[in-house]
Amino acid sequence: MRKKLIAANWKMYKTPSEALSFVEAFLPLVAGHTRDEIVLFPSITSLATVISRVRGTNVAAGAQTMHWANEGAYTGHTSPVMLTTLGATHVLIGHSENRQYDNETDERINLKVKAAISHGLTPLLCIGEQLDERESGKTEDVLASQLAGALAGFPKEHADKLVVAYEPVWAIGTGLTATPEIAEETHVIVRNHMAQHLGDTANEIRILYGGSVKPENSRSLLEQPNIDGALVGGASLKADSFAAIVKY
Ligand code: PEP
């Protein structure tokens, strides 16, 4: 059984005090909820605040990206050691916004995924096709190529630690959501390709769906057999809305 993971990607929103207010409101709403794993991804300036407030609860916290090196002359970056020292347990890697705006290549993503695993951080590897790629029938090729790039040399013995987030780029922040059928069908494709890289353990890997998930559509998506959770952007910014998704 794959325990579902519901994650909040706050992107570049919320100051530390706003993040703390969210957590104060959110924790009582999900108290005792153990059916699903819950993870918050605040911006780096709020991460310490969020981690210290969720410590000992059923909610975990992680970073929205990181560098792969332990330390070095990389101005503006955060290392895996810095994150684990803070108490972070998860890290988003290869979000489409980073691929689009921050020169996040498959090669860098590959280094980051492997660094996360070697530091005991759970990587949420984000993949997804653009609208023109879906419309021209290239979805499977795009996803296969992103997976091959990200997973080159990935240590198979740690495959169960990997989480993949399938986020069709055309559905992120647009209000457009893949239908549950399209999402399920694509998750099966993703799982089959992961099996080519990682063998039978692919059945243990959680594949989250992301792209305009909200309280109104979370249940129909999360009921699908190969949708093992959700990565939520806009609808995770308010405590009651994110709690409703968690309790779909
Ligand atoms: C995301 O940022 O990963 C995301 C899925 O955003 P939204 O839910 O707003 O589409």
CSV table of C-alpha atoms and ligand atoms in Angstrom, one decimal:
chain,number,residue,atom,x,y,z
A,1,MET,CA,0.0,0.0,0.0
A,2,ARG,CA,1.4,3.4,-1.0
A,3,LYS,CA,0.5,6.0,1.7
A,4,LYS,CA,-0.7,9.1,-0.1
A,5,LEU,CA,1.4,12.2,0.3
A,6,ILE,CA,-0.4,15.6,0.1
A,7,ALA,CA,2.1,18.5,-0.3
A,8,ALA,CA,1.7,22.3,-0.3
A,9,ASN,CA,4.0,24.3,-2.6
A,10,TRP,CA,3.8,27.9,-1.4
A,11,LYS,CA,6.2,29.1,-4.1
A,12,MET,CA,7.3,32.7,-3.4
A,13,TYR,CA,4.4,33.5,-1.1
A,14,LYS,CA,4.2,34.1,2.7
A,15,THR,CA,6.6,35.9,5.1
A,16,PRO,CA,7.7,34.0,8.2
A,17,SER,CA,4.8,35.5,10.2
A,18,GLU,CA,2.3,34.6,7.5
A,19,ALA,CA,3.7,31.1,7.3
A,20,LEU,CA,3.4,30.8,11.1
A,21,SER,CA,-0.2,32.0,11.0
A,22,PHE,CA,-1.0,29.4,8.4
A,23,VAL,CA,0.5,26.6,10.5
A,24,GLU,CA,-1.3,27.7,13.7
A,25,ALA,CA,-4.6,27.6,11.8
A,26,PHE,CA,-3.8,24.4,9.9
A,27,LEU,CA,-2.5,22.0,12.6
A,28,PRO,CA,-5.9,21.8,14.5
A,29,LEU,CA,-7.7,21.2,11.2
A,30,VAL,CA,-5.6,18.1,10.5
A,31,ALA,CA,-4.9,16.9,14.0
A,32,GLY,CA,-4.9,13.1,14.2
A,33,HIS,CA,-5.0,12.8,10.4
A,34,THR,CA,-2.7,9.8,9.8
A,35,ARG,CA,-4.2,8.4,6.6
A,36,ASP,CA,-2.0,10.6,4.4
A,37,GLU,CA,1.4,12.1,4.8
A,38,ILE,CA,1.3,15.9,4.9
A,39,VAL,CA,4.3,18.1,3.8
A,40,LEU,CA,4.6,21.9,3.6
A,41,PHE,CA,7.1,23.5,1.2
A,42,PRO,CA,7.4,27.1,2.4
A,43,SER,CA,10.0,29.6,0.9
A,44,ILE,CA,13.4,29.3,2.3
A,45,THR,CA,13.0,32.3,4.6
A,46,SER,CA,10.0,30.7,6.4
A,47,LEU,CA,11.4,27.1,6.5
A,48,ALA,CA,13.0,27.3,9.9
A,49,THR,CA,9.9,28.9,11.4
A,50,VAL,CA,7.6,26.2,9.9
A,51,ILE,CA,9.9,23.4,10.9
A,52,SER,CA,10.1,24.4,14.5
A,53,ARG,CA,6.3,24.8,14.7
A,54,VAL,CA,5.4,21.4,13.1
A,55,ARG,CA,8.1,19.4,14.9
A,56,GLY,CA,6.4,16.5,16.8
A,57,THR,CA,3.1,16.8,14.7
A,58,ASN,CA,1.7,14.9,11.8
A,59,VAL,CA,3.0,17.5,9.4
A,60,ALA,CA,6.5,17.7,7.8
A,61,ALA,CA,8.3,20.4,6.0
A,62,GLY,CA,10.8,20.7,3.2
A,63,ALA,CA,12.5,23.1,0.8
A,64,GLN,CA,11.4,24.1,-2.7
A,65,THR,CA,14.8,23.5,-4.2
A,66,MET,CA,18.4,23.0,-3.2
A,67,HIS,CA,21.9,22.8,-4.6
A,68,TRP,CA,23.6,19.3,-4.8
A,69,ALA,CA,26.9,20.3,-3.2
A,70,ASN,CA,27.5,20.1,0.6
A,71,GLU,CA,29.0,23.6,0.5
A,72,GLY,CA,30.8,25.9,-1.9
A,73,ALA,CA,31.0,29.2,-3.7
A,74,TYR,CA,27.4,29.1,-4.9
A,75,THR,CA,25.9,32.5,-3.9
A,76,GLY,CA,22.2,32.4,-3.1
A,77,HIS,CA,21.9,28.6,-2.9
A,78,THR,CA,21.1,26.2,-0.1
A,79,SER,CA,22.9,22.9,0.5
A,80,PRO,CA,21.4,19.5,1.5
A,81,VAL,CA,23.4,19.7,4.7
A,82,MET,CA,21.9,23.1,5.5
A,83,LEU,CA,18.4,21.6,5.0
A,84,THR,CA,18.9,18.5,7.1
A,85,THR,CA,20.5,20.5,9.9
A,86,LEU,CA,17.4,22.6,10.0
A,87,GLY,CA,15.2,19.5,10.2
A,88,ALA,CA,13.9,19.5,6.7
A,89,THR,CA,12.8,16.1,5.5
A,90,HIS,CA,11.7,16.7,1.9
A,91,VAL,CA,12.8,18.7,-1.1
A,92,LEU,CA,11.1,19.6,-4.4
A,93,ILE,CA,13.3,19.1,-7.4
A,94,GLY,CA,12.8,20.1,-11.0
A,95,HIS,CA,9.6,22.1,-10.6
A,96,SER,CA,8.5,23.3,-14.0
A,97,GLU,CA,8.9,26.9,-12.8
A,98,ASN,CA,12.6,26.2,-12.1
A,99,ARG,CA,12.9,24.4,-15.4
A,100,GLN,CA,11.4,27.4,-17.1
A,101,TYR,CA,13.0,30.4,-15.3
A,102,ASP,CA,16.1,29.1,-13.5
A,103,ASN,CA,17.9,27.0,-16.1
A,104,GLU,CA,17.1,23.8,-14.2
A,105,THR,CA,18.4,21.2,-16.6
A,106,ASP,CA,17.9,17.4,-16.4
A,107,GLU,CA,21.6,17.1,-15.6
A,108,ARG,CA,21.3,19.4,-12.5
A,109,ILE,CA,18.1,17.7,-11.5
A,110,ASN,CA,19.9,14.4,-11.6
A,111,LEU,CA,22.6,15.7,-9.3
A,112,LYS,CA,20.0,17.1,-6.9
A,113,VAL,CA,17.9,14.0,-6.8
A,114,LYS,CA,21.0,11.8,-6.0
A,115,ALA,CA,22.2,14.4,-3.4
A,116,ALA,CA,18.8,14.4,-1.7
A,117,ILE,CA,18.9,10.6,-1.4
A,118,SER,CA,22.4,10.5,-0.1
A,119,HIS,CA,21.5,13.0,2.6
A,120,GLY,CA,18.3,11.2,3.6
A,121,LEU,CA,16.0,13.9,2.2
A,122,THR,CA,12.9,12.6,0.3
A,123,PRO,CA,13.1,14.1,-3.2
A,124,LEU,CA,9.8,15.1,-4.9
A,125,LEU,CA,10.9,14.9,-8.5
A,126,CYS,CA,8.6,17.1,-10.7
A,127,ILE,CA,8.0,16.2,-14.3
A,128,GLY,CA,5.4,17.3,-16.8
A,129,GLU,CA,4.7,18.2,-20.4
A,130,GLN,CA,3.8,21.5,-22.0
A,131,LEU,CA,0.4,22.0,-23.7
A,132,ASP,CA,1.9,21.9,-27.2
A,133,GLU,CA,3.7,18.7,-26.4
A,134,ARG,CA,0.5,17.0,-25.2
A,135,GLU,CA,-1.4,18.3,-28.2
A,136,SER,CA,1.1,17.0,-30.6
A,137,GLY,CA,1.2,13.5,-29.0
A,138,LYS,CA,4.6,13.9,-27.4
A,139,THR,CA,3.6,13.5,-23.7
A,140,GLU,CA,5.1,10.0,-23.2
A,141,ASP,CA,8.4,10.9,-25.0
A,142,VAL,CA,8.8,14.1,-22.9
A,143,LEU,CA,8.1,12.3,-19.6
A,144,ALA,CA,10.4,9.4,-20.6
A,145,SER,CA,13.2,11.8,-21.4
A,146,GLN,CA,12.7,13.8,-18.1
A,147,LEU,CA,12.7,10.5,-16.1
A,148,ALA,CA,15.8,9.2,-18.0
A,149,GLY,CA,17.7,12.4,-17.3
A,150,ALA,CA,16.7,12.7,-13.7
A,151,LEU,CA,17.3,9.0,-12.8
A,152,ALA,CA,20.6,8.3,-14.5
A,153,GLY,CA,22.7,6.5,-12.0
A,154,PHE,CA,20.0,6.6,-9.3
A,155,PRO,CA,20.8,4.0,-6.6
A,156,LYS,CA,18.1,1.3,-7.1
A,157,GLU,CA,18.3,0.2,-3.5
A,158,HIS,CA,16.8,3.6,-2.5
A,159,ALA,CA,14.1,3.7,-5.1
A,160,ASP,CA,11.4,3.4,-2.5
A,161,LYS,CA,12.5,6.8,-1.1
A,162,LEU,CA,11.8,8.6,-4.4
A,163,VAL,CA,8.5,10.5,-4.9
A,164,VAL,CA,7.6,11.7,-8.4
A,165,ALA,CA,5.1,14.6,-9.0
A,166,TYR,CA,3.5,14.5,-12.4
A,167,GLU,CA,2.5,18.1,-13.1
A,168,PRO,CA,1.3,18.9,-16.6
A,169,VAL,CA,2.6,22.4,-17.1
A,170,TRP,CA,-0.6,23.5,-18.8
A,171,ALA,CA,-2.5,22.7,-15.6
A,172,ILE,CA,-0.2,24.6,-13.2
A,173,GLY,CA,-1.8,27.8,-11.9
A,174,THR,CA,-4.1,27.9,-14.9
A,175,GLY,CA,-7.3,26.5,-13.3
A,176,LEU,CA,-7.2,23.7,-15.9
A,177,THR,CA,-6.9,20.3,-14.4
A,178,ALA,CA,-6.2,17.0,-16.1
A,179,THR,CA,-9.3,14.9,-15.9
A,180,PRO,CA,-8.9,12.0,-13.4
A,181,GLU,CA,-8.8,9.7,-16.4
A,182,ILE,CA,-6.1,11.6,-18.2
A,183,ALA,CA,-4.1,11.9,-15.0
A,184,GLU,CA,-4.5,8.2,-14.1
A,185,GLU,CA,-3.5,7.1,-17.6
A,186,THR,CA,-0.4,9.3,-17.5
A,187,HIS,CA,0.6,8.0,-14.1
A,188,VAL,CA,0.5,4.5,-15.4
A,189,ILE,CA,2.8,5.6,-18.2
A,190,VAL,CA,5.1,7.2,-15.7
A,191,ARG,CA,5.2,4.1,-13.5
A,192,ASN,CA,6.0,1.9,-16.5
A,193,HIS,CA,8.9,4.1,-17.4
A,194,MET,CA,10.1,4.2,-13.8
A,195,ALA,CA,10.1,0.4,-13.8
A,196,GLN,CA,12.5,0.4,-16.7
A,197,HIS,CA,14.9,2.4,-14.6
A,198,LEU,CA,14.3,1.0,-11.2
A,199,GLY,CA,12.7,-2.4,-11.6
A,200,ASP,CA,9.8,-3.7,-9.5
A,201,THR,CA,10.3,-1.1,-6.8
A,202,ALA,CA,8.5,1.3,-9.2
A,203,ASN,CA,5.3,-0.2,-7.7
A,204,GLU,CA,6.3,1.3,-4.3
A,205,ILE,CA,7.1,4.8,-5.6
A,206,ARG,CA,4.5,7.4,-5.0
A,207,ILE,CA,3.4,9.4,-8.0
A,208,LEU,CA,1.6,12.6,-7.0
A,209,TYR,CA,-0.6,14.7,-9.3
A,210,GLY,CA,-0.2,18.4,-9.5
A,211,GLY,CA,-2.0,21.1,-11.5
A,212,SER,CA,-4.9,23.2,-10.1
A,213,VAL,CA,-5.8,20.7,-7.5
A,214,LYS,CA,-8.5,22.2,-5.2
A,215,PRO,CA,-11.0,20.9,-2.7
A,216,GLU,CA,-13.6,20.4,-5.4
A,217,ASN,CA,-11.5,18.1,-7.5
A,218,SER,CA,-9.2,16.4,-5.1
A,219,ARG,CA,-11.3,13.4,-4.3
A,220,SER,CA,-11.9,12.4,-7.9
A,221,LEU,CA,-8.2,12.6,-8.6
A,222,LEU,CA,-7.0,10.9,-5.4
A,223,GLU,CA,-9.4,8.0,-5.8
A,224,GLN,CA,-7.5,6.9,-8.9
A,225,PRO,CA,-5.4,3.8,-8.2
A,226,ASN,CA,-2.1,5.2,-9.5
A,227,ILE,CA,-2.5,8.8,-8.1
A,228,ASP,CA,-0.7,8.6,-4.8
A,229,GLY,CA,-1.1,12.1,-3.6
A,230,ALA,CA,-1.2,15.7,-4.7
A,231,LEU,CA,1.2,18.6,-5.0
A,232,VAL,CA,-0.9,21.7,-4.5
A,233,GLY,CA,0.1,25.3,-5.3
A,234,GLY,CA,-2.6,28.0,-5.2
A,235,ALA,CA,-5.1,26.1,-3.1
A,236,SER,CA,-2.5,25.3,-0.5
A,237,LEU,CA,-2.1,28.9,0.6
A,238,LYS,CA,-5.2,29.0,2.8
A,239,ALA,CA,-5.3,26.6,5.8
A,240,ASP,CA,-9.0,25.6,5.3
A,241,SER,CA,-8.6,25.0,1.6
A,242,PHE,CA,-5.5,22.9,2.0
A,243,ALA,CA,-7.0,21.0,5.0
A,244,ALA,CA,-10.1,20.2,2.8
A,245,ILE,CA,-7.8,18.7,0.1
A,246,VAL,CA,-5.9,16.7,2.7
A,247,LYS,CA,-9.2,15.3,4.0
A,248,TYR,CA,-10.6,14.7,0.5
B,1,PEP,C1,2.5,23.7,-8.2
B,1,PEP,O1,3.0,24.8,-8.0
B,1,PEP,O2,3.2,22.7,-8.1
B,1,PEP,C2,1.1,23.6,-8.6
B,1,PEP,C3,0.6,22.4,-8.9
B,1,PEP,O3,0.3,24.8,-8.6
B,1,PEP,P1,-1.3,25.0,-8.7
B,1,PEP,O4,-1.9,24.0,-7.8
B,1,PEP,O5,-1.5,26.4,-8.4
B,1,PEP,O6,-1.6,24.6,-10.1
